[in-house]
Tab-separated table of N, CA and C in Angstrom:
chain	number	residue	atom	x	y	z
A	18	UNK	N	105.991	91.312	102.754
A	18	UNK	CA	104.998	92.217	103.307
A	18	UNK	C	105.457	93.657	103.028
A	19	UNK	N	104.667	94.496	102.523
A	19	UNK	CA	104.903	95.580	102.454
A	19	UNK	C	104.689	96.714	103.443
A	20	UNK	N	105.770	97.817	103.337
A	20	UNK	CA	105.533	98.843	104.418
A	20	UNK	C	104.416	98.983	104.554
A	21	UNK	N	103.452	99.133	103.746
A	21	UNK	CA	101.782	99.813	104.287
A	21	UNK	C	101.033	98.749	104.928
A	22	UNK	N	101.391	97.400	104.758
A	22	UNK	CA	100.908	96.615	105.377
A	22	UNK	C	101.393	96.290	107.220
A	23	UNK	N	102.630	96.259	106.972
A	23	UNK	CA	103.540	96.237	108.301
A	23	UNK	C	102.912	97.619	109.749
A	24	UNK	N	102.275	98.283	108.637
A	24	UNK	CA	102.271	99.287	109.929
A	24	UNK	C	100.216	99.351	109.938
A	25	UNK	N	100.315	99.673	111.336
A	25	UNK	CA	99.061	99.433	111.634
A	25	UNK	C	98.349	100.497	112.196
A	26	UNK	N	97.964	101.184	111.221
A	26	UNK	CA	97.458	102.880	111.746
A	26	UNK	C	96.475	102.966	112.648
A	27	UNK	N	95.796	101.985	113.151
A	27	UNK	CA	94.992	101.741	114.376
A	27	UNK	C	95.574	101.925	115.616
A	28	UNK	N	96.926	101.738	115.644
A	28	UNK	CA	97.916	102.126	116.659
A	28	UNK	C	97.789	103.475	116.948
A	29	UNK	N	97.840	104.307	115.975
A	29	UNK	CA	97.766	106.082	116.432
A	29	UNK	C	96.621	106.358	115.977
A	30	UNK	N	95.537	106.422	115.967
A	30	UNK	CA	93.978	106.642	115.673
A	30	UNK	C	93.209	106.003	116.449
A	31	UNK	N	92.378	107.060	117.699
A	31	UNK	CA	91.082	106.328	118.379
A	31	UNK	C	90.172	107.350	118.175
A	32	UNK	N	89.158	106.363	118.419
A	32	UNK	CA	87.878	107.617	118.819
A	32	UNK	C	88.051	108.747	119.162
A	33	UNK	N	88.599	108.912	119.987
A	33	UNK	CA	88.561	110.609	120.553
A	33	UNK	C	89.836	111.722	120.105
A	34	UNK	N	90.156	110.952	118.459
A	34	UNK	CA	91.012	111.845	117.523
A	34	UNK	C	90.088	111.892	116.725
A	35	UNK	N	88.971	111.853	116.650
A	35	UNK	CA	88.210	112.066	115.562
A	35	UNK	C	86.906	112.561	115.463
A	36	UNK	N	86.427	114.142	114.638
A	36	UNK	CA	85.445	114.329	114.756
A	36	UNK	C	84.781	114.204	113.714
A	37	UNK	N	83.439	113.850	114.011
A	37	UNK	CA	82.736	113.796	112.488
A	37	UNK	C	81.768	114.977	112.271
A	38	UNK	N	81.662	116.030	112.851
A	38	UNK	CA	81.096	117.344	112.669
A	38	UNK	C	81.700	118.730	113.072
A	39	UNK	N	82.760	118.840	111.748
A	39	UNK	CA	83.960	119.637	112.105
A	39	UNK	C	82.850	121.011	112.135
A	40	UNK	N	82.907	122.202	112.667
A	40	UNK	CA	82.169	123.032	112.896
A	40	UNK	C	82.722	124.656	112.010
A	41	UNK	N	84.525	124.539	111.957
A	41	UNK	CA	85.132	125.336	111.448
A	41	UNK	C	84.752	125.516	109.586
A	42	UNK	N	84.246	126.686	108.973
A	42	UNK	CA	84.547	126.811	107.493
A	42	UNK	C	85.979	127.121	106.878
A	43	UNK	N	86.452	127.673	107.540
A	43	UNK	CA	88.038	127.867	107.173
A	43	UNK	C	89.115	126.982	107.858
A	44	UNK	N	90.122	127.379	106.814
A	44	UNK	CA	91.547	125.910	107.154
A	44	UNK	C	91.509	125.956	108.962
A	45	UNK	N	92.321	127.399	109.131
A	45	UNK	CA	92.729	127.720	110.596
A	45	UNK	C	91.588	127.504	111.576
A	46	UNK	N	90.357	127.455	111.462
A	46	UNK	CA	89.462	127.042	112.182
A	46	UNK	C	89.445	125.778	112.191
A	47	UNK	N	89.095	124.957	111.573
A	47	UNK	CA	89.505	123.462	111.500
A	47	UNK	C	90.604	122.894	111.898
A	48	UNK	N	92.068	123.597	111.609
A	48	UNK	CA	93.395	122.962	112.232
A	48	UNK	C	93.644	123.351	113.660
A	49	UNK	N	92.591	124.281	113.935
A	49	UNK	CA	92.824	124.670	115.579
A	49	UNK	C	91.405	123.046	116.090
A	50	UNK	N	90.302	123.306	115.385
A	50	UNK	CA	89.644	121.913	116.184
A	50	UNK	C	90.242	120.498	116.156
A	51	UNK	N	91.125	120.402	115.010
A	51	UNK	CA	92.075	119.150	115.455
A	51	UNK	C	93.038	119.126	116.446
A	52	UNK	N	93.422	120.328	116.421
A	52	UNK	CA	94.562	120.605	117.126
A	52	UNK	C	93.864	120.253	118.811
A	53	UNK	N	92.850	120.779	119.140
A	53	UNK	CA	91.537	120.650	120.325
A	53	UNK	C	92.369	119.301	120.747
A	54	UNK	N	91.506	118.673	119.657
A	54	UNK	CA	91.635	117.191	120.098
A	54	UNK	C	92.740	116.271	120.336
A	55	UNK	N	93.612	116.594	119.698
A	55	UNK	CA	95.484	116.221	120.132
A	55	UNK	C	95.730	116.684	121.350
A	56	UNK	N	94.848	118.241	121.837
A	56	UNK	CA	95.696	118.284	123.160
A	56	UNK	C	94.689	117.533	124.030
A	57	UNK	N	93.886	117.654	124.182
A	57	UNK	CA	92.386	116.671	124.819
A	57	UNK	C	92.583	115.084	124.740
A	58	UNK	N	93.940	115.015	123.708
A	58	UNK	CA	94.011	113.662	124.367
A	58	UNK	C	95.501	113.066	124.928
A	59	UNK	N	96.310	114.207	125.376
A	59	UNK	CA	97.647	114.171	125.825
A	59	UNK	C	98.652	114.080	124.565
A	60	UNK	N	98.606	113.951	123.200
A	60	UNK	CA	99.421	114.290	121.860
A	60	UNK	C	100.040	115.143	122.040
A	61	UNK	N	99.918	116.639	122.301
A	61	UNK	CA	100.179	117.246	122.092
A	61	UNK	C	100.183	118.292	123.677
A	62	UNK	N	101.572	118.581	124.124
A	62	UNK	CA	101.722	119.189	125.016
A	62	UNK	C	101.616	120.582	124.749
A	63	UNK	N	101.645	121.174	124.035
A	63	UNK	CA	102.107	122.957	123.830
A	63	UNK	C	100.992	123.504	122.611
A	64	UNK	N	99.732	123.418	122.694
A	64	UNK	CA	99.221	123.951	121.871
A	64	UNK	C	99.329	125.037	120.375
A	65	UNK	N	99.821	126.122	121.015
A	65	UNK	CA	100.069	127.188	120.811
A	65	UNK	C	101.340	126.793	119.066
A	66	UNK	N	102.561	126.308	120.113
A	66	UNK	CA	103.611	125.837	119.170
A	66	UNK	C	103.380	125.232	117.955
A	67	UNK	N	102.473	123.894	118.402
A	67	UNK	CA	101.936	122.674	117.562
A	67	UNK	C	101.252	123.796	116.305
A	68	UNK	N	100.215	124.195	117.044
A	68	UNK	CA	99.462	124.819	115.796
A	68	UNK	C	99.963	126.271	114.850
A	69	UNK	N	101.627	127.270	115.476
A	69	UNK	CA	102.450	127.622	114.597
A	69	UNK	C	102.884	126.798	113.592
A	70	UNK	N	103.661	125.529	114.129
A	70	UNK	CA	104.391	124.382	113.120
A	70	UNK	C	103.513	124.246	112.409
A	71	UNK	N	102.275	123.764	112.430
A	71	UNK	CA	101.264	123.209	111.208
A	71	UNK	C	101.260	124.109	110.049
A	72	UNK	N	100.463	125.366	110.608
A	72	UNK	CA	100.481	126.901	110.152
A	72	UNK	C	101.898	127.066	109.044
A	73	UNK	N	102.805	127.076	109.999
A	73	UNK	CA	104.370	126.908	108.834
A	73	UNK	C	104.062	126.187	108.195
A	74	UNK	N	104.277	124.814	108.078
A	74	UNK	CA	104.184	123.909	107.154
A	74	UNK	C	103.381	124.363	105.982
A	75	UNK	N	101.875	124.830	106.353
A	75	UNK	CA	100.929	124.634	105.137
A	75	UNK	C	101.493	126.357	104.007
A	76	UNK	N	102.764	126.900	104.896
A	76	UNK	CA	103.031	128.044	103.990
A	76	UNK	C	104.129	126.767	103.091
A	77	UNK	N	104.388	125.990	103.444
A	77	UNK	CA	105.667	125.370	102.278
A	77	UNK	C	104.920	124.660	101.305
A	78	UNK	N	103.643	124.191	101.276
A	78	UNK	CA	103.013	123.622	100.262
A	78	UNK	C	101.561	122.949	100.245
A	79	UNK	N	100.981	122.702	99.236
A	79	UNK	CA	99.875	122.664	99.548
A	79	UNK	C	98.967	121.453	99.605
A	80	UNK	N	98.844	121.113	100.855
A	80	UNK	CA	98.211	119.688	101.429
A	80	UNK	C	96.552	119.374	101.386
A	81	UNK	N	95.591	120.142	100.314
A	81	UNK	CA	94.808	119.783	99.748
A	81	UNK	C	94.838	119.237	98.899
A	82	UNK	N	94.689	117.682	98.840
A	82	UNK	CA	95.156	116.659	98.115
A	82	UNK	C	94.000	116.461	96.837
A	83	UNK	N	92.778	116.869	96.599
A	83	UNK	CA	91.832	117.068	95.642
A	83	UNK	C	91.190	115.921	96.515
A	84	UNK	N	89.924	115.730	95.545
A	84	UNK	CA	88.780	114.764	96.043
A	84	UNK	C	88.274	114.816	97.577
A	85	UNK	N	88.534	116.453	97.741
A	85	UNK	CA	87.682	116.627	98.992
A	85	UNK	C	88.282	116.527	100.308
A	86	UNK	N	89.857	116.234	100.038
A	86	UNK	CA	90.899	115.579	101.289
A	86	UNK	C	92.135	116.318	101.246
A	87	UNK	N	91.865	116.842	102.551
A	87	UNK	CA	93.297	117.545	103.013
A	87	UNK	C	94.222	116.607	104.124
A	88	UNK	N	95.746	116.968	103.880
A	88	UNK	CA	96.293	116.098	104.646
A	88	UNK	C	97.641	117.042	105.735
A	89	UNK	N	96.988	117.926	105.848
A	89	UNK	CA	98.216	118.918	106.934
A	89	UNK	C	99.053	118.063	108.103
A	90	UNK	N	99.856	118.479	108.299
A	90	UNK	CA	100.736	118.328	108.865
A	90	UNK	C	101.956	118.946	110.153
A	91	UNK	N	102.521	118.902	111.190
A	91	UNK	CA	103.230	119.348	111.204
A	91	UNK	C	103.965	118.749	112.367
A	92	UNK	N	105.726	118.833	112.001
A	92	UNK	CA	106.627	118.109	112.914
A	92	UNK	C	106.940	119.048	113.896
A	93	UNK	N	106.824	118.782	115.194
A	93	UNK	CA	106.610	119.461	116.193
A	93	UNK	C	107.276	119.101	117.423
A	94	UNK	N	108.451	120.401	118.201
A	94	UNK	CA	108.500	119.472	119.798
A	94	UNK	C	107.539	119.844	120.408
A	95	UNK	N	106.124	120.150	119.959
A	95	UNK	CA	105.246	120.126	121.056
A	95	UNK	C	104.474	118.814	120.834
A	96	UNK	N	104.709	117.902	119.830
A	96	UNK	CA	104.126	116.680	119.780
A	96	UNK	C	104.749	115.837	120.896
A	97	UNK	N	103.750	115.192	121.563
A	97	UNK	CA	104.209	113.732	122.667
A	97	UNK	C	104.291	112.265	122.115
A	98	UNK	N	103.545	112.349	121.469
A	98	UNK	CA	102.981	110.605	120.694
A	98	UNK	C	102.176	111.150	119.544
A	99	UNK	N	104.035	111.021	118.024
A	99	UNK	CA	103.057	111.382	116.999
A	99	UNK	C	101.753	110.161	116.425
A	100	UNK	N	100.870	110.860	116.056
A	100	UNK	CA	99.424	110.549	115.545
A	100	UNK	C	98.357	111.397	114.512
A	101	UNK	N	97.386	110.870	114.392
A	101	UNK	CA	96.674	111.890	113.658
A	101	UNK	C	95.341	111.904	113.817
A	102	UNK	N	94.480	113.348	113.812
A	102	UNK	CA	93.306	113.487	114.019
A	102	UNK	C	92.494	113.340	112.787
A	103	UNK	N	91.303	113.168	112.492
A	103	UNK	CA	90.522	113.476	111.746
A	103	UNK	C	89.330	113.861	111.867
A	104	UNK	N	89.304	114.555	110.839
A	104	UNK	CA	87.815	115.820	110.942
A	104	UNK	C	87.021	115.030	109.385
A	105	UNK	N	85.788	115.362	109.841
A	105	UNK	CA	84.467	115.253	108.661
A	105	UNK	C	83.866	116.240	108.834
A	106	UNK	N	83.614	117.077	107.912
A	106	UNK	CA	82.394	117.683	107.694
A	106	UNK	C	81.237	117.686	106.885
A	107	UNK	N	80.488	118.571	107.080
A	107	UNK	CA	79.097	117.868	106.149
A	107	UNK	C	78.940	119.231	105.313
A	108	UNK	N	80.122	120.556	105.512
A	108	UNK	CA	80.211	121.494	104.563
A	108	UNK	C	81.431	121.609	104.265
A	109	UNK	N	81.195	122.402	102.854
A	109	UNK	CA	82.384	122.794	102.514
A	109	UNK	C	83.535	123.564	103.127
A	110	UNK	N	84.965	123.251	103.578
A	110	UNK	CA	85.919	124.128	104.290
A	110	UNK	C	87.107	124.827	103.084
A	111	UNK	N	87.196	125.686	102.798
A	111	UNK	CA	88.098	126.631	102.418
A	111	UNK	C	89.144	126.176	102.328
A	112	UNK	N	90.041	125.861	101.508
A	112	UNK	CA	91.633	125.574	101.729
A	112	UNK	C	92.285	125.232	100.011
A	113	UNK	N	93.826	125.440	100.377
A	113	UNK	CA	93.861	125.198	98.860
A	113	UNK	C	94.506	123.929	98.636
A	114	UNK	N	93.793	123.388	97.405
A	114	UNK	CA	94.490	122.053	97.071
A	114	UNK	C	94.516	122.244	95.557
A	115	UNK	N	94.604	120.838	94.888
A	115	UNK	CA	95.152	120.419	94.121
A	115	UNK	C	94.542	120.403	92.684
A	116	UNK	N	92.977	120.578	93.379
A	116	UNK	CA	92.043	120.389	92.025
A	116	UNK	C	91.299	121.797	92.744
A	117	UNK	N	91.958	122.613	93.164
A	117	UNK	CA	90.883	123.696	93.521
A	117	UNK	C	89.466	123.911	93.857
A	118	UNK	N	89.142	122.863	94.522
A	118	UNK	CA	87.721	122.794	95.204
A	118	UNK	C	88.544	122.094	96.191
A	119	UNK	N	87.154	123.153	97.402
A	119	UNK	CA	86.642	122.940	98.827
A	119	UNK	C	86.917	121.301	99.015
A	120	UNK	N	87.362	121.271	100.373
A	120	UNK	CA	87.366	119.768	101.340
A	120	UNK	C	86.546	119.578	102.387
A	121	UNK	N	86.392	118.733	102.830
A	121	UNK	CA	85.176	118.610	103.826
A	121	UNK	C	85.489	116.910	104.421
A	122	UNK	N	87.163	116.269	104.279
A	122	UNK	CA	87.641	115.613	105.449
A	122	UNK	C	89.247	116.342	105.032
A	123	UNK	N	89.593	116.595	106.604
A	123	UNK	CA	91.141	116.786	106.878
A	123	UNK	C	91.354	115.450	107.881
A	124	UNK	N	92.643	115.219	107.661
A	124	UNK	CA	93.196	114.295	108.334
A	124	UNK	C	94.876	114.802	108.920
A	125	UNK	N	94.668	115.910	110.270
A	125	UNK	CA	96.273	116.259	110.331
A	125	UNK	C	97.052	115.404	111.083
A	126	UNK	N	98.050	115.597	110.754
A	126	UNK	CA	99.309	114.573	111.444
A	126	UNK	C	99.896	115.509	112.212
A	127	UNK	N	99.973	114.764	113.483
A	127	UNK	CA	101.309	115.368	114.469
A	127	UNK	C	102.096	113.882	114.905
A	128	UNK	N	103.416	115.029	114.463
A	128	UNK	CA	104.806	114.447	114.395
A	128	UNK	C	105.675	114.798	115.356
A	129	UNK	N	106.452	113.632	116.138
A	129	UNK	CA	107.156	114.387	117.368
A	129	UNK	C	108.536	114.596	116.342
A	130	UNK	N	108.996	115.583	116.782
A	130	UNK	CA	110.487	115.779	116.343
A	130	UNK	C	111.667	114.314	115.706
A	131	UNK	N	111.351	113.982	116.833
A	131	UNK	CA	112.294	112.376	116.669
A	131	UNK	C	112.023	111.609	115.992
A	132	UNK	N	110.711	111.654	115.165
A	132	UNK	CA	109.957	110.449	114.511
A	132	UNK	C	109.507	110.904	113.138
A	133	UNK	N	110.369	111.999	113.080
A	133	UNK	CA	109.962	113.049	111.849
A	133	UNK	C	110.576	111.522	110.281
A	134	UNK	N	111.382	111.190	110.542
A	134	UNK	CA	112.168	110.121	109.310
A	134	UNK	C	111.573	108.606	109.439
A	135	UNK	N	111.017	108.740	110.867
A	135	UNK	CA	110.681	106.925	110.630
A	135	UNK	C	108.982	106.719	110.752
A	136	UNK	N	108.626	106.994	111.949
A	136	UNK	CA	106.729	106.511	111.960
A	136	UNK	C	106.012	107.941	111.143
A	137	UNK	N	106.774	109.225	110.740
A	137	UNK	CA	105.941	110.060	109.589
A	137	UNK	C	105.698	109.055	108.500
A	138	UNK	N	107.228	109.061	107.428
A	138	UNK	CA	107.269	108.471	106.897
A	138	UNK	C	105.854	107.213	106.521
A	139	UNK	N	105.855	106.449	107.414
A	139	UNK	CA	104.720	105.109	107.553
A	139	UNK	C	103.447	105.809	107.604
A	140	UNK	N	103.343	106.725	108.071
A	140	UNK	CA	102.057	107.549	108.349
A	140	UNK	C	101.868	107.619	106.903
A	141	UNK	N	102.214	108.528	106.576
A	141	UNK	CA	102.431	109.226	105.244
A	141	UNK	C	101.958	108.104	104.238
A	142	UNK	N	102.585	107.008	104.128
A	142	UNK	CA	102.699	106.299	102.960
A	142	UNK	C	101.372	105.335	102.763
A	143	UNK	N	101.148	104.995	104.439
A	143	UNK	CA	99.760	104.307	104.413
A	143	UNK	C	98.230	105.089	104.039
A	144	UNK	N	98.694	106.326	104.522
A	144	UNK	CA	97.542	107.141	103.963
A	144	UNK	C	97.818	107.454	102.406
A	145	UNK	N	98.483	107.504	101.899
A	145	UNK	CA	98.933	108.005	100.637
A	145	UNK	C	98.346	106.682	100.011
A	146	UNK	N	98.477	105.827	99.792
A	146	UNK	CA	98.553	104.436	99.338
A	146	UNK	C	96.453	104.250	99.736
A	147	UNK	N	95.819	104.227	100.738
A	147	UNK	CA	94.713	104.500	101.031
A	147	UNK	C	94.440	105.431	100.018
A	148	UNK	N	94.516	106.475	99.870
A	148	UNK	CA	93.993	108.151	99.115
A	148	UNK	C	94.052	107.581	97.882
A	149	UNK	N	94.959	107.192	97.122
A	149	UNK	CA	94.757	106.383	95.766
A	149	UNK	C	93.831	105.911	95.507
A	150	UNK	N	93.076	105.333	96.501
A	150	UNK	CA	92.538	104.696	95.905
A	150	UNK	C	90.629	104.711	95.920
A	151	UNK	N	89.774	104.692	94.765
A	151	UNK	CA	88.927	105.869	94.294
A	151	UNK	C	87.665	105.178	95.749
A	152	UNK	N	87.823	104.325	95.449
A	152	UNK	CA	87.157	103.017	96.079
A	152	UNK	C	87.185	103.760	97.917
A	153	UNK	N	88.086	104.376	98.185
A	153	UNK	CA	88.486	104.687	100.121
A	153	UNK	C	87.934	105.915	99.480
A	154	UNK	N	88.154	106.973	98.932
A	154	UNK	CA	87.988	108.742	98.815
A	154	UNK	C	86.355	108.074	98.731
A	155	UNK	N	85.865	107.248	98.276
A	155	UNK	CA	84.108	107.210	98.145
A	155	UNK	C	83.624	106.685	99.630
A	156	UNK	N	84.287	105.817	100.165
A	156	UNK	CA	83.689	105.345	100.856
A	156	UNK	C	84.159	106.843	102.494
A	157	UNK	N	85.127	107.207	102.029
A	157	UNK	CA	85.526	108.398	103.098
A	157	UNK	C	84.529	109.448	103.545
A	158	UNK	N	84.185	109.724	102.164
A	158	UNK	CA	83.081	110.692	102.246
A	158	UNK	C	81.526	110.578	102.537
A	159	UNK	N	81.397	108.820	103.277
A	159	UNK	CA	80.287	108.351	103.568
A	159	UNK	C	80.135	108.195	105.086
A	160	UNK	N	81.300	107.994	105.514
A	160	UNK	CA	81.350	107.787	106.889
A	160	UNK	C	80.421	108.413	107.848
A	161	UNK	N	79.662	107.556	109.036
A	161	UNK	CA	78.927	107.905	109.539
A	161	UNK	C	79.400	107.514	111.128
A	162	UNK	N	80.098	106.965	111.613
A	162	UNK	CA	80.435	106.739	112.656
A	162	UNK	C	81.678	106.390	112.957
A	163	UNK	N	82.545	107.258	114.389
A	163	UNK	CA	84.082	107.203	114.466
A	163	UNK	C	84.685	105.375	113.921
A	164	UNK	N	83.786	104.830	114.542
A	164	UNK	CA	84.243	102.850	114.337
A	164	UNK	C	84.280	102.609	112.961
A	165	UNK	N	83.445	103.282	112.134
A	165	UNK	CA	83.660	103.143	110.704
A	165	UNK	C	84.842	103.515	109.723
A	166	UNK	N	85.307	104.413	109.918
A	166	UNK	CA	86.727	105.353	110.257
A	166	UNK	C	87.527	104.658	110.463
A	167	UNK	N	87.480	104.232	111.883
A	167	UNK	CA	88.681	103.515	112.032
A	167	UNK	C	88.472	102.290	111.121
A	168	UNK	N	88.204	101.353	110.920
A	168	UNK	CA	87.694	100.260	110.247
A	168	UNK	C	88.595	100.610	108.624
A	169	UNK	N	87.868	101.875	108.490
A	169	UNK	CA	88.251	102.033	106.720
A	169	UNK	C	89.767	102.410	106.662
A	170	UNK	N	90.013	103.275	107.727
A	170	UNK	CA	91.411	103.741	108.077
A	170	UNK	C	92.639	102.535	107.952
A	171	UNK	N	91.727	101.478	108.874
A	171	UNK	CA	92.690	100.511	108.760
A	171	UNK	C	92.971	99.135	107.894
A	172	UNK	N	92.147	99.343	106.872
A	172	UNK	CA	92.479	98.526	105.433
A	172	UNK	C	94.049	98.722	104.693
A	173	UNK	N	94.147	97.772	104.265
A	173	UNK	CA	95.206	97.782	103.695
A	173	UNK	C	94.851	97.156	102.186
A	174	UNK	N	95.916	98.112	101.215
A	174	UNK	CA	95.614	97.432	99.544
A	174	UNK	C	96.560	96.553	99.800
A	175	UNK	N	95.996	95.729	98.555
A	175	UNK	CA	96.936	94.371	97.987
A	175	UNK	C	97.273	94.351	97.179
């Protein structure tokens, strides 16, 4: 069995990490409405901090992954139970990636300090391994309801 299979990203992803009508056009507007929702659902104790760390992070490199998908990040002691939010939008948001066009799903990760080497890691790899593949970036950008999301979120390749 492989790592991406072993881990079960349904574990840190519910409904109420996820919006499907992100409202923000720019990065920092958008990483503050995820950020909303991490603290709205006890993730994230220290607002303020969480969304410096992210902020840092996206100065070390650039987590617009092309095909419309950003994947920010940031390891944080203001994280409680790392997880990750996700945003849809139905416009274009500002940010820089990889193929230099606009995104319109982010998916950020919060990372508690302690878990920065082991459940990132798994985070990371299951979405990475997902993003490959052309088949999830199509069906990503169709999504119409949080259950669908989770559903697609939690496929695994073979």
């Amino acid at each position: 069995m492989t790592v991406e299979a072993a881990f079960d990203i349904k574990k840190v992803i519910t409904p109420e990490l996820i919006t499907l009508n992100l409202k923000g056009t720019k990065k920092e507007e958008v990483l503050m409405e995820l950020t909303d929702l991490l603290v709205n659902d006890g993730d994230v104790i220290d607002k303020d901090t969480f969304f410096k760390d992210v902020l840092y992070r996206e100065t070390e490199g650039i987590t617009g992954i092309g095909q419309g998908v950003a994947i920010p990040h940031g390891k944080s002691s203001a994280v409680k139970n790392t997880t990750l939010a996700v945003g849809i939008s139905d416009h274009p948001i500002e940010w820089e990636t990889l193929d230099e066009n606009p995104v319109d799903v982010v998916i950020l990760f919060a990372v508690r300090d302690q878990d920065a080497n082991t459940l990132h890691i798994k985070l990371l790899q299951n979405v990475a391994v997902l993003l490959a593949d052309d088949d999830f970036i199509n069906s990503l950008h169709h999504i119409k309801t949080k259950e669908e999301l989770i559903k697609l979120l939690g496929k695994t390749r073979d």
